[in-house]
């Protein structure tokens, strides 16, 4: 992502003329299906930098206002059991589904139906942070409205208020407000998801990334 490129420069790695090529997503596989307005999704490792507990807390805060909404989370990791306990403590264990580690096809099919995709990425205590998360690129390609954070390369992917909603790291109130806003305005979610899909096809498609790499190797402009 452009963010990682800038980080290299800040650490004194002077590349000169360089190119930023997205890792990309297969937009022919990750594509919108019949959307479920009650399906909120998260996918990724249950680790500190993805703050899955904040996603659960935000969902719990809006769950009474949207009794049919459910949060489906895919992934495994050291924070998983703590998140299971948290969902019980907050009284939303029947509405939060923990799928564990599942296949890429399972993620693809769930994303196709998801109206909202959530990921509250933060800088972990050890400095670990994101680049341009693959899961967010896949969610965009699937036509989901992404709710995430102004973290690392995520603002290079999501245009706040256009293709999704971004909040500051660790701002649970703003994260909850963004989710509530998205649930209250399904027309916004649909528009944001459609624009995210268009951006993914135009900029993030893996076939384009491969072509760019080939051009750079041949010394051609991209």
mmCIF file with all atom_site columns, C-alpha atoms in Angstrom:
data_model
loop_
_atom_site.group_PDB
_atom_site.id
_atom_site.type_symbol
_atom_site.label_atom_id
_atom_site.label_alt_id
_atom_site.label_comp_id
_atom_site.label_asym_id
_atom_site.label_entity_id
_atom_site.label_seq_id
_atom_site.pdbx_PDB_ins_code
_atom_site.Cartn_x
_atom_site.Cartn_y
_atom_site.Cartn_z
_atom_site.occupancy
_atom_site.B_iso_or_equiv
_atom_site.pdbx_formal_charge
_atom_site.auth_seq_id
_atom_site.auth_comp_id
_atom_site.auth_asym_id
_atom_site.auth_atom_id
_atom_site.pdbx_PDB_model_num
ATOM 1   C CA . UNK A 1 1   ? 0.000   0.000   0.000   1.00 0.00 ? 1   UNK A CA 1
ATOM 2   C CA . UNK A 1 2   ? 1.121   3.642   -0.341  1.00 0.00 ? 2   UNK A CA 1
ATOM 3   C CA . UNK A 1 3   ? 1.225   3.718   3.471   1.00 0.00 ? 3   UNK A CA 1
ATOM 4   C CA . UNK A 1 4   ? 3.917   1.035   3.617   1.00 0.00 ? 4   UNK A CA 1
ATOM 5   C CA . UNK A 1 5   ? 5.863   2.831   0.890   1.00 0.00 ? 5   UNK A CA 1
ATOM 6   C CA . UNK A 1 6   ? 5.769   6.023   2.975   1.00 0.00 ? 6   UNK A CA 1
ATOM 7   C CA . UNK A 1 7   ? 6.841   4.068   6.059   1.00 0.00 ? 7   UNK A CA 1
ATOM 8   C CA . UNK A 1 8   ? 9.958   2.841   4.270   1.00 0.00 ? 8   UNK A CA 1
ATOM 9   C CA . UNK A 1 9   ? 10.895  6.407   3.366   1.00 0.00 ? 9   UNK A CA 1
ATOM 10  C CA . UNK A 1 10  ? 10.347  7.568   6.957   1.00 0.00 ? 10  UNK A CA 1
ATOM 11  C CA . UNK A 1 11  ? 12.771  4.872   8.113   1.00 0.00 ? 11  UNK A CA 1
ATOM 12  C CA . UNK A 1 12  ? 15.441  6.031   5.696   1.00 0.00 ? 12  UNK A CA 1
ATOM 13  C CA . UNK A 1 13  ? 14.925  3.421   2.982   1.00 0.00 ? 13  UNK A CA 1
ATOM 14  C CA . UNK A 1 14  ? 15.218  5.615   -0.118  1.00 0.00 ? 14  UNK A CA 1
ATOM 15  C CA . UNK A 1 15  ? 13.922  3.618   -3.059  1.00 0.00 ? 15  UNK A CA 1
ATOM 16  C CA . UNK A 1 16  ? 13.905  6.427   -5.595  1.00 0.00 ? 16  UNK A CA 1
ATOM 17  C CA . UNK A 1 17  ? 11.363  5.870   -8.324  1.00 0.00 ? 17  UNK A CA 1
ATOM 18  C CA . UNK A 1 18  ? 9.112   3.114   -7.075  1.00 0.00 ? 18  UNK A CA 1
ATOM 19  C CA . UNK A 1 19  ? 5.722   1.612   -7.728  1.00 0.00 ? 19  UNK A CA 1
ATOM 20  C CA . UNK A 1 20  ? 2.908   0.671   -5.376  1.00 0.00 ? 20  UNK A CA 1
ATOM 21  C CA . UNK A 1 21  ? 1.025   -2.329  -6.746  1.00 0.00 ? 21  UNK A CA 1
ATOM 22  C CA . UNK A 1 22  ? -1.977  -3.633  -4.757  1.00 0.00 ? 22  UNK A CA 1
ATOM 23  C CA . UNK A 1 23  ? -1.826  -7.234  -3.561  1.00 0.00 ? 23  UNK A CA 1
ATOM 24  C CA . UNK A 1 24  ? -5.183  -7.487  -5.286  1.00 0.00 ? 24  UNK A CA 1
ATOM 25  C CA . UNK A 1 25  ? -8.284  -9.640  -5.147  1.00 0.00 ? 25  UNK A CA 1
ATOM 26  C CA . UNK A 1 26  ? -9.963  -11.921 -7.671  1.00 0.00 ? 26  UNK A CA 1
ATOM 27  C CA . UNK A 1 27  ? -13.051 -9.858  -8.436  1.00 0.00 ? 27  UNK A CA 1
ATOM 28  C CA . UNK A 1 28  ? -14.473 -12.677 -10.560 1.00 0.00 ? 28  UNK A CA 1
ATOM 29  C CA . UNK A 1 29  ? -14.750 -14.827 -7.424  1.00 0.00 ? 29  UNK A CA 1
ATOM 30  C CA . UNK A 1 30  ? -15.422 -12.200 -4.748  1.00 0.00 ? 30  UNK A CA 1
ATOM 31  C CA . UNK A 1 31  ? -18.566 -10.565 -6.071  1.00 0.00 ? 31  UNK A CA 1
ATOM 32  C CA . UNK A 1 32  ? -21.918 -9.454  -4.656  1.00 0.00 ? 32  UNK A CA 1
ATOM 33  C CA . UNK A 1 33  ? -24.705 -11.958 -4.172  1.00 0.00 ? 33  UNK A CA 1
ATOM 34  C CA . UNK A 1 34  ? -28.189 -11.499 -2.754  1.00 0.00 ? 34  UNK A CA 1
ATOM 35  C CA . UNK A 1 35  ? -27.537 -9.209  0.190   1.00 0.00 ? 35  UNK A CA 1
ATOM 36  C CA . UNK A 1 36  ? -28.901 -9.927  3.672   1.00 0.00 ? 36  UNK A CA 1
ATOM 37  C CA . UNK A 1 37  ? -29.626 -6.627  5.402   1.00 0.00 ? 37  UNK A CA 1
ATOM 38  C CA . UNK A 1 38  ? -29.224 -8.252  8.817   1.00 0.00 ? 38  UNK A CA 1
ATOM 39  C CA . UNK A 1 39  ? -25.834 -9.835  8.133   1.00 0.00 ? 39  UNK A CA 1
ATOM 40  C CA . UNK A 1 40  ? -22.810 -8.033  9.580   1.00 0.00 ? 40  UNK A CA 1
ATOM 41  C CA . UNK A 1 41  ? -19.532 -9.829  8.981   1.00 0.00 ? 41  UNK A CA 1
ATOM 42  C CA . UNK A 1 42  ? -15.952 -9.819  10.226  1.00 0.00 ? 42  UNK A CA 1
ATOM 43  C CA . UNK A 1 43  ? -13.111 -12.020 8.994   1.00 0.00 ? 43  UNK A CA 1
ATOM 44  C CA . UNK A 1 44  ? -9.530  -12.277 10.151  1.00 0.00 ? 44  UNK A CA 1
ATOM 45  C CA . UNK A 1 45  ? -7.249  -13.534 12.876  1.00 0.00 ? 45  UNK A CA 1
ATOM 46  C CA . UNK A 1 46  ? -8.440  -12.933 16.442  1.00 0.00 ? 46  UNK A CA 1
ATOM 47  C CA . UNK A 1 47  ? -5.380  -10.897 17.373  1.00 0.00 ? 47  UNK A CA 1
ATOM 48  C CA . UNK A 1 48  ? -4.720  -7.570  19.066  1.00 0.00 ? 48  UNK A CA 1
ATOM 49  C CA . UNK A 1 49  ? -4.180  -5.442  15.937  1.00 0.00 ? 49  UNK A CA 1
ATOM 50  C CA . UNK A 1 50  ? -7.640  -6.379  14.584  1.00 0.00 ? 50  UNK A CA 1
ATOM 51  C CA . UNK A 1 51  ? -9.383  -5.611  17.921  1.00 0.00 ? 51  UNK A CA 1
ATOM 52  C CA . UNK A 1 52  ? -12.243 -8.100  17.423  1.00 0.00 ? 52  UNK A CA 1
ATOM 53  C CA . UNK A 1 53  ? -13.512 -7.269  20.922  1.00 0.00 ? 53  UNK A CA 1
ATOM 54  C CA . UNK A 1 54  ? -14.365 -3.722  19.787  1.00 0.00 ? 54  UNK A CA 1
ATOM 55  C CA . UNK A 1 55  ? -16.405 -5.095  16.896  1.00 0.00 ? 55  UNK A CA 1
ATOM 56  C CA . UNK A 1 56  ? -18.389 -7.223  19.342  1.00 0.00 ? 56  UNK A CA 1
ATOM 57  C CA . UNK A 1 57  ? -18.888 -4.282  21.709  1.00 0.00 ? 57  UNK A CA 1
ATOM 58  C CA . UNK A 1 58  ? -20.125 -2.041  18.895  1.00 0.00 ? 58  UNK A CA 1
ATOM 59  C CA . UNK A 1 59  ? -22.511 -4.733  17.694  1.00 0.00 ? 59  UNK A CA 1
ATOM 60  C CA . UNK A 1 60  ? -23.819 -5.328  21.211  1.00 0.00 ? 60  UNK A CA 1
ATOM 61  C CA . UNK A 1 61  ? -24.504 -1.600  21.601  1.00 0.00 ? 61  UNK A CA 1
ATOM 62  C CA . UNK A 1 62  ? -26.807 -1.511  18.555  1.00 0.00 ? 62  UNK A CA 1
ATOM 63  C CA . UNK A 1 63  ? -28.336 -4.986  18.858  1.00 0.00 ? 63  UNK A CA 1
ATOM 64  C CA . UNK A 1 64  ? -31.422 -3.895  20.805  1.00 0.00 ? 64  UNK A CA 1
ATOM 65  C CA . UNK A 1 65  ? -32.293 -1.335  18.148  1.00 0.00 ? 65  UNK A CA 1
ATOM 66  C CA . UNK A 1 66  ? -31.886 -3.974  15.422  1.00 0.00 ? 66  UNK A CA 1
ATOM 67  C CA . UNK A 1 67  ? -33.120 -7.234  16.983  1.00 0.00 ? 67  UNK A CA 1
ATOM 68  C CA . UNK A 1 68  ? -32.785 -9.240  13.756  1.00 0.00 ? 68  UNK A CA 1
ATOM 69  C CA . UNK A 1 69  ? -29.180 -8.239  13.118  1.00 0.00 ? 69  UNK A CA 1
ATOM 70  C CA . UNK A 1 70  ? -26.440 -10.810 13.612  1.00 0.00 ? 70  UNK A CA 1
ATOM 71  C CA . UNK A 1 71  ? -22.653 -10.664 13.587  1.00 0.00 ? 71  UNK A CA 1
ATOM 72  C CA . UNK A 1 72  ? -20.833 -13.565 11.921  1.00 0.00 ? 72  UNK A CA 1
ATOM 73  C CA . UNK A 1 73  ? -17.105 -13.743 12.590  1.00 0.00 ? 73  UNK A CA 1
ATOM 74  C CA . UNK A 1 74  ? -14.678 -15.978 10.702  1.00 0.00 ? 74  UNK A CA 1
ATOM 75  C CA . UNK A 1 75  ? -11.206 -16.722 12.008  1.00 0.00 ? 75  UNK A CA 1
ATOM 76  C CA . UNK A 1 76  ? -9.157  -18.174 14.822  1.00 0.00 ? 76  UNK A CA 1
ATOM 77  C CA . UNK A 1 77  ? -6.467  -16.881 17.115  1.00 0.00 ? 77  UNK A CA 1
ATOM 78  C CA . UNK A 1 78  ? -5.435  -16.149 20.712  1.00 0.00 ? 78  UNK A CA 1
ATOM 79  C CA . UNK A 1 79  ? -8.246  -13.631 21.306  1.00 0.00 ? 79  UNK A CA 1
ATOM 80  C CA . UNK A 1 80  ? -11.052 -15.981 20.216  1.00 0.00 ? 80  UNK A CA 1
ATOM 81  C CA . UNK A 1 81  ? -12.039 -17.437 23.601  1.00 0.00 ? 81  UNK A CA 1
ATOM 82  C CA . UNK A 1 82  ? -11.957 -14.013 25.221  1.00 0.00 ? 82  UNK A CA 1
ATOM 83  C CA . UNK A 1 83  ? -14.323 -12.788 22.512  1.00 0.00 ? 83  UNK A CA 1
ATOM 84  C CA . UNK A 1 84  ? -16.677 -15.729 23.075  1.00 0.00 ? 84  UNK A CA 1
ATOM 85  C CA . UNK A 1 85  ? -16.816 -14.839 26.766  1.00 0.00 ? 85  UNK A CA 1
ATOM 86  C CA . UNK A 1 86  ? -17.354 -11.169 25.938  1.00 0.00 ? 86  UNK A CA 1
ATOM 87  C CA . UNK A 1 87  ? -20.354 -11.964 23.738  1.00 0.00 ? 87  UNK A CA 1
ATOM 88  C CA . UNK A 1 88  ? -21.907 -13.858 26.641  1.00 0.00 ? 88  UNK A CA 1
ATOM 89  C CA . UNK A 1 89  ? -21.160 -11.076 29.129  1.00 0.00 ? 89  UNK A CA 1
ATOM 90  C CA . UNK A 1 90  ? -22.815 -8.538  26.812  1.00 0.00 ? 90  UNK A CA 1
ATOM 91  C CA . UNK A 1 91  ? -25.856 -10.738 26.274  1.00 0.00 ? 91  UNK A CA 1
ATOM 92  C CA . UNK A 1 92  ? -25.402 -11.196 22.517  1.00 0.00 ? 92  UNK A CA 1
ATOM 93  C CA . UNK A 1 93  ? -24.037 -14.753 22.375  1.00 0.00 ? 93  UNK A CA 1
ATOM 94  C CA . UNK A 1 94  ? -27.090 -15.909 20.398  1.00 0.00 ? 94  UNK A CA 1
ATOM 95  C CA . UNK A 1 95  ? -26.540 -13.144 17.830  1.00 0.00 ? 95  UNK A CA 1
ATOM 96  C CA . UNK A 1 96  ? -22.770 -13.456 17.422  1.00 0.00 ? 96  UNK A CA 1
ATOM 97  C CA . UNK A 1 97  ? -21.713 -16.511 15.424  1.00 0.00 ? 97  UNK A CA 1
ATOM 98  C CA . UNK A 1 98  ? -18.092 -17.641 15.680  1.00 0.00 ? 98  UNK A CA 1
ATOM 99  C CA . UNK A 1 99  ? -17.327 -19.783 12.639  1.00 0.00 ? 99  UNK A CA 1
ATOM 100 C CA . UNK A 1 100 ? -13.671 -20.393 13.486  1.00 0.00 ? 100 UNK A CA 1
ATOM 101 C CA . UNK A 1 101 ? -11.122 -21.037 10.772  1.00 0.00 ? 101 UNK A CA 1
ATOM 102 C CA . UNK A 1 102 ? -12.976 -21.748 7.517   1.00 0.00 ? 102 UNK A CA 1
ATOM 103 C CA . UNK A 1 103 ? -12.123 -22.159 3.843   1.00 0.00 ? 103 UNK A CA 1
ATOM 104 C CA . UNK A 1 104 ? -11.611 -19.305 1.409   1.00 0.00 ? 104 UNK A CA 1
ATOM 105 C CA . UNK A 1 105 ? -14.766 -20.420 -0.401  1.00 0.00 ? 105 UNK A CA 1
ATOM 106 C CA . UNK A 1 106 ? -16.774 -20.175 2.829   1.00 0.00 ? 106 UNK A CA 1
ATOM 107 C CA . UNK A 1 107 ? -15.528 -16.609 3.333   1.00 0.00 ? 107 UNK A CA 1
ATOM 108 C CA . UNK A 1 108 ? -16.319 -15.763 -0.277  1.00 0.00 ? 108 UNK A CA 1
ATOM 109 C CA . UNK A 1 109 ? -19.890 -17.048 -0.029  1.00 0.00 ? 109 UNK A CA 1
ATOM 110 C CA . UNK A 1 110 ? -20.527 -15.291 3.280   1.00 0.00 ? 110 UNK A CA 1
ATOM 111 C CA . UNK A 1 111 ? -19.101 -11.999 1.999   1.00 0.00 ? 111 UNK A CA 1
ATOM 112 C CA . UNK A 1 112 ? -21.338 -12.196 -1.059  1.00 0.00 ? 112 UNK A CA 1
ATOM 113 C CA . UNK A 1 113 ? -24.356 -11.990 1.284   1.00 0.00 ? 113 UNK A CA 1
ATOM 114 C CA . UNK A 1 114 ? -22.950 -9.575  3.878   1.00 0.00 ? 114 UNK A CA 1
ATOM 115 C CA . UNK A 1 115 ? -24.283 -6.024  3.817   1.00 0.00 ? 115 UNK A CA 1
ATOM 116 C CA . UNK A 1 116 ? -21.695 -4.675  6.280   1.00 0.00 ? 116 UNK A CA 1
ATOM 117 C CA . UNK A 1 117 ? -18.076 -5.734  6.877   1.00 0.00 ? 117 UNK A CA 1
ATOM 118 C CA . UNK A 1 118 ? -16.348 -4.608  10.090  1.00 0.00 ? 118 UNK A CA 1
ATOM 119 C CA . UNK A 1 119 ? -12.672 -4.508  11.051  1.00 0.00 ? 119 UNK A CA 1
ATOM 120 C CA . UNK A 1 120 ? -11.340 -2.239  13.804  1.00 0.00 ? 120 UNK A CA 1
ATOM 121 C CA . UNK A 1 121 ? -7.627  -2.355  13.007  1.00 0.00 ? 121 UNK A CA 1
ATOM 122 C CA . UNK A 1 122 ? -5.248  -0.716  15.500  1.00 0.00 ? 122 UNK A CA 1
ATOM 123 C CA . UNK A 1 123 ? -1.523  -0.521  16.219  1.00 0.00 ? 123 UNK A CA 1
ATOM 124 C CA . UNK A 1 124 ? -0.786  -3.345  18.669  1.00 0.00 ? 124 UNK A CA 1
ATOM 125 C CA . UNK A 1 125 ? 1.316   -2.824  21.786  1.00 0.00 ? 125 UNK A CA 1
ATOM 126 C CA . UNK A 1 126 ? 4.322   -4.426  20.026  1.00 0.00 ? 126 UNK A CA 1
ATOM 127 C CA . UNK A 1 127 ? 3.935   -2.087  17.035  1.00 0.00 ? 127 UNK A CA 1
ATOM 128 C CA . UNK A 1 128 ? 2.271   -4.638  14.763  1.00 0.00 ? 128 UNK A CA 1
ATOM 129 C CA . UNK A 1 129 ? -0.034  -3.001  12.214  1.00 0.00 ? 129 UNK A CA 1
ATOM 130 C CA . UNK A 1 130 ? -1.769  -3.608  8.917   1.00 0.00 ? 130 UNK A CA 1
ATOM 131 C CA . UNK A 1 131 ? -0.738  -2.918  5.338   1.00 0.00 ? 131 UNK A CA 1
ATOM 132 C CA . UNK A 1 132 ? -3.743  -2.977  3.017   1.00 0.00 ? 132 UNK A CA 1
ATOM 133 C CA . UNK A 1 133 ? -5.836  -5.800  4.525   1.00 0.00 ? 133 UNK A CA 1
ATOM 134 C CA . UNK A 1 134 ? -6.814  -8.507  2.057   1.00 0.00 ? 134 UNK A CA 1
ATOM 135 C CA . UNK A 1 135 ? -10.101 -9.078  3.876   1.00 0.00 ? 135 UNK A CA 1
ATOM 136 C CA . UNK A 1 136 ? -11.128 -5.457  3.290   1.00 0.00 ? 136 UNK A CA 1
ATOM 137 C CA . UNK A 1 137 ? -10.228 -5.715  -0.402  1.00 0.00 ? 137 UNK A CA 1
ATOM 138 C CA . UNK A 1 138 ? -12.336 -8.884  -0.619  1.00 0.00 ? 138 UNK A CA 1
ATOM 139 C CA . UNK A 1 139 ? -15.247 -7.231  1.183   1.00 0.00 ? 139 UNK A CA 1
ATOM 140 C CA . UNK A 1 140 ? -15.111 -4.284  -1.207  1.00 0.00 ? 140 UNK A CA 1
ATOM 141 C CA . UNK A 1 141 ? -15.102 -6.615  -4.187  1.00 0.00 ? 141 UNK A CA 1
ATOM 142 C CA . UNK A 1 142 ? -18.113 -8.383  -2.652  1.00 0.00 ? 142 UNK A CA 1
ATOM 143 C CA . UNK A 1 143 ? -20.069 -5.137  -2.482  1.00 0.00 ? 143 UNK A CA 1
ATOM 144 C CA . UNK A 1 144 ? -20.150 -4.822  1.310   1.00 0.00 ? 144 UNK A CA 1
ATOM 145 C CA . UNK A 1 145 ? -20.158 -1.490  3.124   1.00 0.00 ? 145 UNK A CA 1
ATOM 146 C CA . UNK A 1 146 ? -16.880 -1.514  5.081   1.00 0.00 ? 146 UNK A CA 1
ATOM 147 C CA . UNK A 1 147 ? -16.668 0.021   8.554   1.00 0.00 ? 147 UNK A CA 1
ATOM 148 C CA . UNK A 1 148 ? -13.070 0.281   9.699   1.00 0.00 ? 148 UNK A CA 1
ATOM 149 C CA . UNK A 1 149 ? -10.398 2.617   11.052  1.00 0.00 ? 149 UNK A CA 1
ATOM 150 C CA . UNK A 1 150 ? -8.064  5.363   9.870   1.00 0.00 ? 150 UNK A CA 1
ATOM 151 C CA . UNK A 1 151 ? -5.202  2.932   10.230  1.00 0.00 ? 151 UNK A CA 1
ATOM 152 C CA . UNK A 1 152 ? -2.181  2.146   8.074   1.00 0.00 ? 152 UNK A CA 1
ATOM 153 C CA . UNK A 1 153 ? -3.182  1.520   4.444   1.00 0.00 ? 153 UNK A CA 1
ATOM 154 C CA . UNK A 1 154 ? -6.932  1.268   5.051   1.00 0.00 ? 154 UNK A CA 1
ATOM 155 C CA . UNK A 1 155 ? -7.623  4.918   4.054   1.00 0.00 ? 155 UNK A CA 1
ATOM 156 C CA . UNK A 1 156 ? -5.822  4.109   0.781   1.00 0.00 ? 156 UNK A CA 1
ATOM 157 C CA . UNK A 1 157 ? -8.597  1.557   0.149   1.00 0.00 ? 157 UNK A CA 1
ATOM 158 C CA . UNK A 1 158 ? -11.732 3.119   1.691   1.00 0.00 ? 158 UNK A CA 1
ATOM 159 C CA . UNK A 1 159 ? -12.944 6.634   0.971   1.00 0.00 ? 159 UNK A CA 1
ATOM 160 C CA . UNK A 1 160 ? -14.736 7.692   4.143   1.00 0.00 ? 160 UNK A CA 1
ATOM 161 C CA . UNK A 1 161 ? -18.420 8.396   3.563   1.00 0.00 ? 161 UNK A CA 1
ATOM 162 C CA . UNK A 1 162 ? -18.220 7.124   -0.022  1.00 0.00 ? 162 UNK A CA 1
ATOM 163 C CA . UNK A 1 163 ? -17.142 3.478   -0.145  1.00 0.00 ? 163 UNK A CA 1
ATOM 164 C CA . UNK A 1 164 ? -17.425 2.915   3.595   1.00 0.00 ? 164 UNK A CA 1
ATOM 165 C CA . UNK A 1 165 ? -16.979 4.544   6.993   1.00 0.00 ? 165 UNK A CA 1
ATOM 166 C CA . UNK A 1 166 ? -13.713 5.111   8.867   1.00 0.00 ? 166 UNK A CA 1
ATOM 167 C CA . UNK A 1 167 ? -13.164 6.114   12.502  1.00 0.00 ? 167 UNK A CA 1
ATOM 168 C CA . UNK A 1 168 ? -10.119 6.783   14.663  1.00 0.00 ? 168 UNK A CA 1
ATOM 169 C CA . UNK A 1 169 ? -8.388  3.823   16.257  1.00 0.00 ? 169 UNK A CA 1
ATOM 170 C CA . UNK A 1 170 ? -9.801  2.735   19.635  1.00 0.00 ? 170 UNK A CA 1
ATOM 171 C CA . UNK A 1 171 ? -12.773 5.131   19.333  1.00 0.00 ? 171 UNK A CA 1
ATOM 172 C CA . UNK A 1 172 ? -15.533 2.724   20.303  1.00 0.00 ? 172 UNK A CA 1
ATOM 173 C CA . UNK A 1 173 ? -18.206 5.441   20.414  1.00 0.00 ? 173 UNK A CA 1
ATOM 174 C CA . UNK A 1 174 ? -17.467 6.531   16.845  1.00 0.00 ? 174 UNK A CA 1
ATOM 175 C CA . UNK A 1 175 ? -17.263 2.887   15.697  1.00 0.00 ? 175 UNK A CA 1
ATOM 176 C CA . UNK A 1 176 ? -20.655 2.172   17.256  1.00 0.00 ? 176 UNK A CA 1
ATOM 177 C CA . UNK A 1 177 ? -22.132 5.330   15.757  1.00 0.00 ? 177 UNK A CA 1
ATOM 178 C CA . UNK A 1 178 ? -20.866 4.339   12.306  1.00 0.00 ? 178 UNK A CA 1
ATOM 179 C CA . UNK A 1 179 ? -22.465 0.902   12.598  1.00 0.00 ? 179 UNK A CA 1
ATOM 180 C CA . UNK A 1 180 ? -25.728 2.404   13.808  1.00 0.00 ? 180 UNK A CA 1
ATOM 181 C CA . UNK A 1 181 ? -25.679 4.878   10.912  1.00 0.00 ? 181 UNK A CA 1
ATOM 182 C CA . UNK A 1 182 ? -25.105 2.109   8.395   1.00 0.00 ? 182 UNK A CA 1
ATOM 183 C CA . UNK A 1 183 ? -27.937 0.000   9.827   1.00 0.00 ? 183 UNK A CA 1
ATOM 184 C CA . UNK A 1 184 ? -30.324 2.973   9.862   1.00 0.00 ? 184 UNK A CA 1
ATOM 185 C CA . UNK A 1 185 ? -29.593 3.831   6.235   1.00 0.00 ? 185 UNK A CA 1
ATOM 186 C CA . UNK A 1 186 ? -29.616 0.718   4.038   1.00 0.00 ? 186 UNK A CA 1
ATOM 187 C CA . UNK A 1 187 ? -29.612 2.913   0.935   1.00 0.00 ? 187 UNK A CA 1
ATOM 188 C CA . UNK A 1 188 ? -26.228 4.289   2.018   1.00 0.00 ? 188 UNK A CA 1
ATOM 189 C CA . UNK A 1 189 ? -24.905 0.749   2.545   1.00 0.00 ? 189 UNK A CA 1
ATOM 190 C CA . UNK A 1 190 ? -26.072 -0.282  -0.893  1.00 0.00 ? 190 UNK A CA 1
ATOM 191 C CA . UNK A 1 191 ? -24.521 2.743   -2.570  1.00 0.00 ? 191 UNK A CA 1
ATOM 192 C CA . UNK A 1 192 ? -21.244 2.403   -0.651  1.00 0.00 ? 192 UNK A CA 1
ATOM 193 C CA . UNK A 1 193 ? -21.071 -1.302  -1.464  1.00 0.00 ? 193 UNK A CA 1
ATOM 194 C CA . UNK A 1 194 ? -21.702 -0.683  -5.149  1.00 0.00 ? 194 UNK A CA 1
ATOM 195 C CA . UNK A 1 195 ? -19.021 2.019   -5.298  1.00 0.00 ? 195 UNK A CA 1
ATOM 196 C CA . UNK A 1 196 ? -16.591 -0.200  -3.391  1.00 0.00 ? 196 UNK A CA 1
ATOM 197 C CA . UNK A 1 197 ? -17.203 -2.983  -5.906  1.00 0.00 ? 197 UNK A CA 1
ATOM 198 C CA . UNK A 1 198 ? -16.571 -0.603  -8.810  1.00 0.00 ? 198 UNK A CA 1
ATOM 199 C CA . UNK A 1 199 ? -13.317 0.568   -7.211  1.00 0.00 ? 199 UNK A CA 1
ATOM 200 C CA . UNK A 1 200 ? -12.166 -3.009  -6.613  1.00 0.00 ? 200 UNK A CA 1
ATOM 201 C CA . UNK A 1 201 ? -12.787 -3.996  -10.224 1.00 0.00 ? 201 UNK A CA 1
ATOM 202 C CA . UNK A 1 202 ? -11.123 -0.855  -11.551 1.00 0.00 ? 202 UNK A CA 1
ATOM 203 C CA . UNK A 1 203 ? -8.084  -0.720  -9.242  1.00 0.00 ? 203 UNK A CA 1
ATOM 204 C CA . UNK A 1 204 ? -7.702  -3.805  -7.032  1.00 0.00 ? 204 UNK A CA 1
ATOM 205 C CA . UNK A 1 205 ? -8.330  -6.705  -9.409  1.00 0.00 ? 205 UNK A CA 1
ATOM 206 C CA . UNK A 1 206 ? -5.504  -9.239  -9.141  1.00 0.00 ? 206 UNK A CA 1
ATOM 207 C CA . UNK A 1 207 ? -5.164  -9.571  -12.913 1.00 0.00 ? 207 UNK A CA 1
ATOM 208 C CA . UNK A 1 208 ? -4.348  -5.853  -13.071 1.00 0.00 ? 208 UNK A CA 1
ATOM 209 C CA . UNK A 1 209 ? -1.744  -6.249  -10.324 1.00 0.00 ? 209 UNK A CA 1
ATOM 210 C CA . UNK A 1 210 ? -0.094  -9.089  -12.260 1.00 0.00 ? 210 UNK A CA 1
ATOM 211 C CA . UNK A 1 211 ? -0.017  -6.978  -15.431 1.00 0.00 ? 211 UNK A CA 1
ATOM 212 C CA . UNK A 1 212 ? 1.553   -4.080  -13.531 1.00 0.00 ? 212 UNK A CA 1
ATOM 213 C CA . UNK A 1 213 ? 4.272   -6.366  -12.136 1.00 0.00 ? 213 UNK A CA 1
ATOM 214 C CA . UNK A 1 214 ? 5.037   -7.673  -15.630 1.00 0.00 ? 214 UNK A CA 1
ATOM 215 C CA . UNK A 1 215 ? 5.281   -4.120  -16.992 1.00 0.00 ? 215 UNK A CA 1
ATOM 216 C CA . UNK A 1 216 ? 7.671   -3.067  -14.218 1.00 0.00 ? 216 UNK A CA 1
ATOM 217 C CA . UNK A 1 217 ? 9.879   -6.113  -14.913 1.00 0.00 ? 217 UNK A CA 1
ATOM 218 C CA . UNK A 1 218 ? 9.966   -5.144  -18.595 1.00 0.00 ? 218 UNK A CA 1
ATOM 219 C CA . UNK A 1 219 ? 10.796  -1.552  -17.692 1.00 0.00 ? 219 UNK A CA 1
ATOM 220 C CA . UNK A 1 220 ? 7.506   -0.221  -19.069 1.00 0.00 ? 220 UNK A CA 1
ATOM 221 C CA . UNK A 1 221 ? 5.419   2.528   -17.410 1.00 0.00 ? 221 UNK A CA 1
ATOM 222 C CA . UNK A 1 222 ? 2.286   1.482   -15.511 1.00 0.00 ? 222 UNK A CA 1
#
